[in-house]
Coordinates of N, CA and C and ligand atoms in Angstrom, one line a residue:
X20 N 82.5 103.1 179.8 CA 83.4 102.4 180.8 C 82.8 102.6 182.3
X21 N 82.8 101.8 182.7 CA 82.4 101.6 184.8 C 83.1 100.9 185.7
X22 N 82.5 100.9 186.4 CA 83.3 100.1 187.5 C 83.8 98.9 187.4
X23 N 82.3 97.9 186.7 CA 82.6 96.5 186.4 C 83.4 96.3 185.2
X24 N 83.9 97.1 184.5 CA 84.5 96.7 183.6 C 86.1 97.0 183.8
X25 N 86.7 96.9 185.4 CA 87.9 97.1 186.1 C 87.8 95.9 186.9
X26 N 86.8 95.0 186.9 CA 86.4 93.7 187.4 C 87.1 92.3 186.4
X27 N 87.9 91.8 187.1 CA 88.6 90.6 186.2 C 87.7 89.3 186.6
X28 N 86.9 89.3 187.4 CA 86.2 88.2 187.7 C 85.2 88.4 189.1
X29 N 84.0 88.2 189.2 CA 83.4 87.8 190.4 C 83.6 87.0 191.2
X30 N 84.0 87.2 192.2 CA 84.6 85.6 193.5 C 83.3 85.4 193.8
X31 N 82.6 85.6 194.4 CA 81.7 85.8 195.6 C 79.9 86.6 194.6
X32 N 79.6 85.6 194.2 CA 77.8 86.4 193.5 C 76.8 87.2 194.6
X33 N 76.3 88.1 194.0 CA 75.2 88.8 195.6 C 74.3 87.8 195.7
X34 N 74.3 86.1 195.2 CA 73.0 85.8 195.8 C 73.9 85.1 197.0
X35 N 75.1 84.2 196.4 CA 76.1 83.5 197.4 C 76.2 84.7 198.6
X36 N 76.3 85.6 198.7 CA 76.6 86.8 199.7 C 75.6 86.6 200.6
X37 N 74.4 86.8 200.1 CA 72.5 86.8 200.5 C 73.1 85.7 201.1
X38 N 73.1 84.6 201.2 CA 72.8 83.0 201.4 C 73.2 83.0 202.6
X39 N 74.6 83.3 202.2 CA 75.8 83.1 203.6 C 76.0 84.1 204.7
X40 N 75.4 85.2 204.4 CA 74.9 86.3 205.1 C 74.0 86.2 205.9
X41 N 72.8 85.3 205.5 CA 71.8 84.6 206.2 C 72.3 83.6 206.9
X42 N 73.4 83.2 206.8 CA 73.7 81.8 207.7 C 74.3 82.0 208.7
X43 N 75.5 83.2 208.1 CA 76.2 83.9 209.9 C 75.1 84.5 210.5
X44 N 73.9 85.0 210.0 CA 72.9 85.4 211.1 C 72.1 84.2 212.1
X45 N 72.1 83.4 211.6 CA 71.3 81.8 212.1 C 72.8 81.6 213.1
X46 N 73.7 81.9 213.1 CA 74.9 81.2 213.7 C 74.8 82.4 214.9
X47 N 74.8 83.5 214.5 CA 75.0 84.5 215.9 C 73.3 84.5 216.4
X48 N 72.6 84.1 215.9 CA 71.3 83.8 216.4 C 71.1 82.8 217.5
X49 N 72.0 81.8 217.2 CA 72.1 80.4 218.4 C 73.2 80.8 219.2
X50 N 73.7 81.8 219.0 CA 75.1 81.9 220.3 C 74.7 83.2 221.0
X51 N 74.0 84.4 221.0 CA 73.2 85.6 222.0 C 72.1 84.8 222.1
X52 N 71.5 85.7 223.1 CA 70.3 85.5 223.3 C 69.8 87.3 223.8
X53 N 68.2 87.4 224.0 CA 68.3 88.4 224.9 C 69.1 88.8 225.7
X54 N 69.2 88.0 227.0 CA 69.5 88.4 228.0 C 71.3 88.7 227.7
X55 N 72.1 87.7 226.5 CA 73.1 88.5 227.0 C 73.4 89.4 224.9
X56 N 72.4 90.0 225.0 CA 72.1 90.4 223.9 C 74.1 91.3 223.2
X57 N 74.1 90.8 222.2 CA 75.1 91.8 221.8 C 75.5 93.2 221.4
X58 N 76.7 93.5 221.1 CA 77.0 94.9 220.8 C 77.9 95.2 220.1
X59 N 77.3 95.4 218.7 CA 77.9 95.3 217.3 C 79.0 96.4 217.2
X60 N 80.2 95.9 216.7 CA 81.0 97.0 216.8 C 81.5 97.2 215.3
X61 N 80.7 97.5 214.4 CA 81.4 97.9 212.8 C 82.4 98.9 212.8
X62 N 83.3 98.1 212.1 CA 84.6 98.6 211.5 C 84.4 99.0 210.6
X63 N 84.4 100.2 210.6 CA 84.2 101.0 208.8 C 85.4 101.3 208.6
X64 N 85.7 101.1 206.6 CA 84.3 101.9 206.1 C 84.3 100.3 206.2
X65 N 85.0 99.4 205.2 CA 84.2 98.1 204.8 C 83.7 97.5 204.9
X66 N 83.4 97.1 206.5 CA 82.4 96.5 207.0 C 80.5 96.6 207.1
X67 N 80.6 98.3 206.1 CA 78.9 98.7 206.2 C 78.0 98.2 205.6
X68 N 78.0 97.9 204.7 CA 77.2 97.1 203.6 C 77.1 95.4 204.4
X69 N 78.2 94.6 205.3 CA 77.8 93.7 205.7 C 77.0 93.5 206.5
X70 N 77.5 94.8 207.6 CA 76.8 94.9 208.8 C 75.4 95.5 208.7
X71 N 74.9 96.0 207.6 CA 73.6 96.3 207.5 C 72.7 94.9 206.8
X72 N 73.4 94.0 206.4 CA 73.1 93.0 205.6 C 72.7 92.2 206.9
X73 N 73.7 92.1 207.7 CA 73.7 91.1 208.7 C 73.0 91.3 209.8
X74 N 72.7 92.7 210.2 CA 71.9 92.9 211.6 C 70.6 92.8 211.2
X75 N 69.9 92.7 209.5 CA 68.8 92.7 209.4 C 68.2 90.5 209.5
X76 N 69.3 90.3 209.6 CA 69.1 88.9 209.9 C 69.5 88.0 211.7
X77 N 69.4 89.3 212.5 CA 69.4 88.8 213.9 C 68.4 88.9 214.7
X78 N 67.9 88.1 214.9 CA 66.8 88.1 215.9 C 66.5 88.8 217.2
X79 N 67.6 88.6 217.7 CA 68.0 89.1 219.4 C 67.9 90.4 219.0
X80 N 67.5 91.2 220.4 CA 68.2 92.4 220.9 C 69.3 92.9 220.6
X81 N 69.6 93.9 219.6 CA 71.4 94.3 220.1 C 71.7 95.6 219.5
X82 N 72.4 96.3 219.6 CA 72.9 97.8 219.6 C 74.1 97.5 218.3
X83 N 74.2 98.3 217.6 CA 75.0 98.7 216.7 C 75.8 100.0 216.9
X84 N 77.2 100.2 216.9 CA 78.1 101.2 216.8 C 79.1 101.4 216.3
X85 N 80.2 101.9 215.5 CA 80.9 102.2 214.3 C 82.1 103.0 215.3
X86 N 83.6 101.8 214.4 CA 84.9 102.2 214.9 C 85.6 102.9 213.3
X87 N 86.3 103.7 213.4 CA 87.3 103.7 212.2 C 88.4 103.6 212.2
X88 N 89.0 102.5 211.4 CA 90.7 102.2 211.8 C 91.4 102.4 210.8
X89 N 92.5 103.5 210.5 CA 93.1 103.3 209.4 C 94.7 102.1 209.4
X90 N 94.4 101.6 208.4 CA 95.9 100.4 208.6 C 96.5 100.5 207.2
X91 N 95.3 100.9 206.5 CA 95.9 101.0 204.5 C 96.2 102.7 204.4
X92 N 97.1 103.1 203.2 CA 97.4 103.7 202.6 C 96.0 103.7 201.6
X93 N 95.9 104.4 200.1 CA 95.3 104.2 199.0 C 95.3 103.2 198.6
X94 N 97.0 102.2 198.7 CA 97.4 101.7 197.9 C 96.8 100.5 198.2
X95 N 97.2 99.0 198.0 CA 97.0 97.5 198.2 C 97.9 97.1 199.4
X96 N 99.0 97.7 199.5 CA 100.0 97.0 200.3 C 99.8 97.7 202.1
X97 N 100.0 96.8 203.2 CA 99.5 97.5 205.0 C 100.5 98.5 204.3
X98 N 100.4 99.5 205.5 CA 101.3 100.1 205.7 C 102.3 99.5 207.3
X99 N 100.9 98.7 207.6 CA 101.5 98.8 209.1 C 101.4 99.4 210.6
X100 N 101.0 100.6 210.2 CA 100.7 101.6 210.9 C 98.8 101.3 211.2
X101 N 98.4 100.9 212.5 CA 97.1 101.2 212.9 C 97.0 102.4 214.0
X102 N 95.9 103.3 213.4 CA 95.0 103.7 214.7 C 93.9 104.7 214.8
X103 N 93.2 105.4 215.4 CA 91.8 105.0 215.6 C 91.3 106.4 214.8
X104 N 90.6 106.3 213.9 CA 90.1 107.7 213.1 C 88.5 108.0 213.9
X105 N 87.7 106.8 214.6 CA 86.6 107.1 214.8 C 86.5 106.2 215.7
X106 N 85.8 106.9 217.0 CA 85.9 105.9 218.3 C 84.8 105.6 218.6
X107 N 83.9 104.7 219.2 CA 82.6 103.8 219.6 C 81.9 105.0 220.1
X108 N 80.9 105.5 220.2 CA 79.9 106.1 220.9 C 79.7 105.6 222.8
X109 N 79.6 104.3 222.6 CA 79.0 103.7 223.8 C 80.1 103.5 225.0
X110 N 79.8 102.9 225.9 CA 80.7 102.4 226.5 C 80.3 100.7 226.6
X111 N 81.3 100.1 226.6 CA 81.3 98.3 226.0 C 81.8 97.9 227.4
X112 N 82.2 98.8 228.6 CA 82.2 97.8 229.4 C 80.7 96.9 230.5
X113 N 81.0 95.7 230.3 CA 80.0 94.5 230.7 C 79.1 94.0 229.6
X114 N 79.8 94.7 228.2 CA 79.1 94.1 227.1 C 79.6 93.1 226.2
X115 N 78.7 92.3 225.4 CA 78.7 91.1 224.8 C 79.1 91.5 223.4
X116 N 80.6 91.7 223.3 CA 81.1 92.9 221.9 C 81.2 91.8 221.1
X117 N 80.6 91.7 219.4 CA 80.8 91.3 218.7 C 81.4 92.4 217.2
X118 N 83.0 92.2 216.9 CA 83.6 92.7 216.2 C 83.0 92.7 215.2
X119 N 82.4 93.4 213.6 CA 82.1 93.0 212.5 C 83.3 93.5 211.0
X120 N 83.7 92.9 211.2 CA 84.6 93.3 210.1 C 84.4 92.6 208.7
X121 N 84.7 93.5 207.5 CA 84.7 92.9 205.9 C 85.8 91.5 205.7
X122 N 87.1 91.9 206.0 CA 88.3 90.8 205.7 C 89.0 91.3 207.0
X123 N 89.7 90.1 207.2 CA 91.0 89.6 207.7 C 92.3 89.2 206.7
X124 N 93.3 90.4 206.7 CA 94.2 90.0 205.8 C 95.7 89.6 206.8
X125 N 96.0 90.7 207.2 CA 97.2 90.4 208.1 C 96.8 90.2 209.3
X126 N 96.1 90.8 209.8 CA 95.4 90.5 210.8 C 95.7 91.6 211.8
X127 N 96.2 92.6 211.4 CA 97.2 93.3 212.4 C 95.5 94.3 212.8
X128 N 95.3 94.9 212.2 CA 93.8 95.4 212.3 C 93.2 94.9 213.1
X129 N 92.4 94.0 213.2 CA 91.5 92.9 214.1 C 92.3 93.2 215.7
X130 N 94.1 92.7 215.5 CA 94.7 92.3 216.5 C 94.9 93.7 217.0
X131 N 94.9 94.7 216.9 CA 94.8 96.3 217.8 C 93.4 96.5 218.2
X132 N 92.7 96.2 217.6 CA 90.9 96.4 217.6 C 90.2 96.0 219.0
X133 N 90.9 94.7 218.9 CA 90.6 93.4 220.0 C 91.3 93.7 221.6
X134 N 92.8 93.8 221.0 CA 93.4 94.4 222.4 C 92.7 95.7 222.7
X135 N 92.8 96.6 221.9 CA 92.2 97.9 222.9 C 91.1 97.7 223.4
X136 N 89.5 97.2 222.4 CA 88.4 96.7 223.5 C 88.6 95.9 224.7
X137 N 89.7 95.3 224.6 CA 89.3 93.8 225.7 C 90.2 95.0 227.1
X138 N 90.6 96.2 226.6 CA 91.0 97.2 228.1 C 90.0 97.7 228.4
X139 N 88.8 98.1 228.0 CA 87.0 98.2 228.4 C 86.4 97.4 228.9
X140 N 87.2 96.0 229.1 CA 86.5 95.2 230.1 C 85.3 95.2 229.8
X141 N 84.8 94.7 228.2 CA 84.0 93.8 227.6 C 83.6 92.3 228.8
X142 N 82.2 91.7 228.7 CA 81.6 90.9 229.5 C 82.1 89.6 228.4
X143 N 81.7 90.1 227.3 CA 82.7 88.7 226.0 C 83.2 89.3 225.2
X144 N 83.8 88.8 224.0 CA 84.5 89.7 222.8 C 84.7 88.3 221.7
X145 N 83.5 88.6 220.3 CA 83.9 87.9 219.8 C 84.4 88.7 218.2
X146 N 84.3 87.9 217.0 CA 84.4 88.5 215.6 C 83.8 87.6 215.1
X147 N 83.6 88.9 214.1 CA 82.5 88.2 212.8 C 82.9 88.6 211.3
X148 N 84.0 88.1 210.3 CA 84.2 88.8 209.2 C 83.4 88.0 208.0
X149 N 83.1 88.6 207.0 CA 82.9 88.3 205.8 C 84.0 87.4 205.3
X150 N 84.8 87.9 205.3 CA 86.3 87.1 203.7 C 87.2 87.2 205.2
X151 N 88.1 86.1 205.0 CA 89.6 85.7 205.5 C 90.2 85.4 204.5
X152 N 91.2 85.7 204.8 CA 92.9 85.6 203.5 C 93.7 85.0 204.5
X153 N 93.8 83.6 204.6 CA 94.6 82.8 205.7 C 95.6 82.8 205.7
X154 N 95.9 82.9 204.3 CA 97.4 82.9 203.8 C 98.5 83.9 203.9
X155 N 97.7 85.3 203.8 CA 98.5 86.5 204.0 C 98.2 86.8 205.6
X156 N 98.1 86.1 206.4 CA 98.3 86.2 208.1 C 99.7 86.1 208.6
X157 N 99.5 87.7 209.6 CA 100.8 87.8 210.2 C 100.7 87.7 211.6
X158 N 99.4 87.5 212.1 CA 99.2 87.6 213.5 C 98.4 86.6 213.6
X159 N 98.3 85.6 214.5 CA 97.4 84.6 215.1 C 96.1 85.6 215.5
X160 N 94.8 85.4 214.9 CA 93.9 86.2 215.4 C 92.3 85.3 215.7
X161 N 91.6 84.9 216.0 CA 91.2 83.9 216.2 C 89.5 84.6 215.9
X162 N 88.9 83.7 215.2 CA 87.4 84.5 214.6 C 86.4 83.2 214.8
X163 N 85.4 84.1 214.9 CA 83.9 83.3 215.6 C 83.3 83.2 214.5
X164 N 83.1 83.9 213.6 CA 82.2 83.2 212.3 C 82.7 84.4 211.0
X165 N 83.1 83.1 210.0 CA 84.0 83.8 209.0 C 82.8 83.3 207.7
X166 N 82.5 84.3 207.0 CA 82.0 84.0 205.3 C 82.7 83.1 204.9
X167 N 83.7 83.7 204.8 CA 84.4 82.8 203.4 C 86.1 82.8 203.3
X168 N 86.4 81.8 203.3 CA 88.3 82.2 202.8 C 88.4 82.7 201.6
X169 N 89.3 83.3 201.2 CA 89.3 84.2 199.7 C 90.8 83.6 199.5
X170 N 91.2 83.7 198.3 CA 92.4 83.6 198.0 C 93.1 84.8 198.2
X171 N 94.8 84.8 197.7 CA 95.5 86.2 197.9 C 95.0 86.8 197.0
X172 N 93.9 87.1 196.7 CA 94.2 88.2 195.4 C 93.4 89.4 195.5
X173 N 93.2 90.7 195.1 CA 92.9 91.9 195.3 C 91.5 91.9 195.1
X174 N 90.3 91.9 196.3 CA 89.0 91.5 195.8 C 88.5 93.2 196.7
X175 N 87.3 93.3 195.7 CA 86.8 94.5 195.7 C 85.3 94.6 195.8
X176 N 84.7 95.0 196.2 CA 82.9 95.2 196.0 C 81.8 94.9 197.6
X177 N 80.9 95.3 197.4 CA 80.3 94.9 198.9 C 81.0 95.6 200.1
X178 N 81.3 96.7 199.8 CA 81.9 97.6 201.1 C 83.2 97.6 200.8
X179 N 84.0 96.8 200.0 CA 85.3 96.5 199.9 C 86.1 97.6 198.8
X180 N 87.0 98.3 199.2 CA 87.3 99.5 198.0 C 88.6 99.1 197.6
X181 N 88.8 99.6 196.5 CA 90.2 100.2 196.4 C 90.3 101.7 196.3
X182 N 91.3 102.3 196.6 CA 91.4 103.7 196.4 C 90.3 104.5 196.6
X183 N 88.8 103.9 197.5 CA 88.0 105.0 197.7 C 86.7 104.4 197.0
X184 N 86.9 103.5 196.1 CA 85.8 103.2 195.0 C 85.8 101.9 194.9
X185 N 84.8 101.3 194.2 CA 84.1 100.1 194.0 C 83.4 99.2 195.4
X186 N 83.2 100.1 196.3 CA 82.2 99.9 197.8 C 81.2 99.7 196.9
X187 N 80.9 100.0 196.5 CA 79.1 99.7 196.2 C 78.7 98.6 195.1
X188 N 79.7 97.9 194.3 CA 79.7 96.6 193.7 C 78.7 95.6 194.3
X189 N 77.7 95.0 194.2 CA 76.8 94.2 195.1 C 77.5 93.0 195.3
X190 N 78.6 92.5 194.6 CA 79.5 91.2 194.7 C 80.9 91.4 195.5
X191 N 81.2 90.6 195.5 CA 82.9 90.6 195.7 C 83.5 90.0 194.7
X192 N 84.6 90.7 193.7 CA 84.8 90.9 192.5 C 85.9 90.8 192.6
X193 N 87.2 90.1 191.5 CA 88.9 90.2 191.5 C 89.1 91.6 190.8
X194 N 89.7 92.5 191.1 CA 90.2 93.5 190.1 C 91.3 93.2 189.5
X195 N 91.2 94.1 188.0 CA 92.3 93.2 186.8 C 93.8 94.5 187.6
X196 N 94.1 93.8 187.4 CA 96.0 93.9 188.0 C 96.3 95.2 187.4
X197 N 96.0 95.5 186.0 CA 96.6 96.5 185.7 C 95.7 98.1 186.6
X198 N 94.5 97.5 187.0 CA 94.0 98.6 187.4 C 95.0 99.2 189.1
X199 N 95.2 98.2 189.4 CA 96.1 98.4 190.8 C 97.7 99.0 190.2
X200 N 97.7 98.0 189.3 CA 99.4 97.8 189.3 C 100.3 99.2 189.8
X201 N 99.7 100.4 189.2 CA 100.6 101.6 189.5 C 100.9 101.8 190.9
X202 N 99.7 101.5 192.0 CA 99.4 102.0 193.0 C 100.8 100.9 194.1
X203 N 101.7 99.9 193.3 CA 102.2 99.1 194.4 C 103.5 99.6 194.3
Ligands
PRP20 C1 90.6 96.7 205.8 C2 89.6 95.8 206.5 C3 90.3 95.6 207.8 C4 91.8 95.6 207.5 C5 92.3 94.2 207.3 O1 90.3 98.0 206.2 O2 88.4 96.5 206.7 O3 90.0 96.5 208.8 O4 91.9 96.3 206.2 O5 93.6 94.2 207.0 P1 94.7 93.6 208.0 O6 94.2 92.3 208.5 O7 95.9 93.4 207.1 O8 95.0 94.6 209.1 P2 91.0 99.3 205.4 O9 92.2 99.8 206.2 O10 91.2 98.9 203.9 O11 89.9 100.4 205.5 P3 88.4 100.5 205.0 O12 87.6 99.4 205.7 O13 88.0 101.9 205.4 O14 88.4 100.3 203.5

C-alpha cells in the first residue's frame, strides 16, 4: 500500500502540470521585464513544488522569498484563523511583488497575505496560483494568472497535502473520501 493507492482519481496529469506551468511562465514573461523585474513571494508549504517549477520558466530577473501562513488545522475544513509562521527575508517596499500560491479556496489566506504586503508599500502586487476553487469563495480576491479551476473536491499532490503527506505526488490527484472522512 502507498500513497497512490489513497488516490480516487488524477485531476490534473504531470505532463498537463509541465504544459500549463510553462504557459503561466510565457504569461509572467510578457508582463515583468528587467527593469521592473519581480519579487516572488512563495507561500509555503504548498506552493514549493510550483514555485520551483515556475521560476525555472522565467526569463526576467527576479528574487525569490518564502512566507508561512497557517489557515488549516490537519483537517480539510478553514479553521479561519490566519497568521504568519514565517515572514519574507527581504523588504518588498518599491517592489514588483508577485504572490505564488498552490490554491485559492476561501480565499481568506490570499485576502490577509495581500493586505499585510500592500502595508510595505509594494511598487505592484500581483498573484499567481496553480488551482482556484471558485465555488468555495468567501472573499472577493482577484488573481493575475490562475492554472486551473478545480472543482470542490479534496485534491492532493504537487505540493498539495493532506495531513502532512501526499506533497510529493507529481499530479494533482482526488483523494478517496474515506481516507479524509475521520478527519471532518
Ligand atoms: C492552503 C493554500 C493556501 C490556503 C488556501 O494552505 O496553500 O494558502 O490553504 O485556502 P483559503 O483560500 O481557504 O484561505 P494550507 O493552510 O493548507 O497550508 P500549506 O500550504 O502549508 O499546506
Amino acid at each position: 500500500m502507498g500513497l497512490r493507492d489513497d488516490v480516487a482519481k488524477v485531476l490534473i496529469s504531470e505532463e498537463t502540470l509541465r504544459a500549463r506551468v510553462a504557459e503561466l511562465g510565457q504569461a509572467i514573461n510578457a508582463t515583468y521585464t528587467d527593469a521592473d523585474c519581480p519579487f516572488l513571494v512563495c507561500v509555503l508549504k504548498g506552493a514549493f513544488m510550483f514555485l520551483a517549477d515556475l521560476t525555472r520558466n522565467l526569463e526576467m530577473r527576479h528574487e525569490v522569498d518564502f512566507m508561512e501562513i497557517s489557515s488549516y488545522g490537519t483537517g480539510t475544513m478553514s479553521s479561519g484563523v490566519v497568521r504568519i509562521l514565517l515572514d519574507l527575508e527581504q523588504n518588498i517596499e518599491g517592489r514588483h511583488v508577485l504572490i505564488v500560491e498552490d490554491i485559492i479556496d476561501t480565499g481568506r489566506t490570499l485576502d490577509y497575505i495581500t493586505r499585510n504586503l500592500q502595508t510595505r508599500n509594494p511598487a505592484s502586487l500581483r498573484v499567481c496560483t496553480l488551482l482556484s476553487k471558485p465555488s468555495r469563495r468567501e472573499i472577493d480576491v482577484p488573481l493575475d494568472f490562475v492554472g486551473f479551476e478545480v472543482p470542490d473536491e479534496f485534491v492532493v499532490g504537487y505540493g498539495l497535502d493532506f495531513a502532512e503527506e501526499y506533497r510529493n505526488l507529481p499530479f494533482i490527484g482526488v483523494l478517496k473520501e474515506e481516507v479524509y472522512a475521520d478527519s471532518e
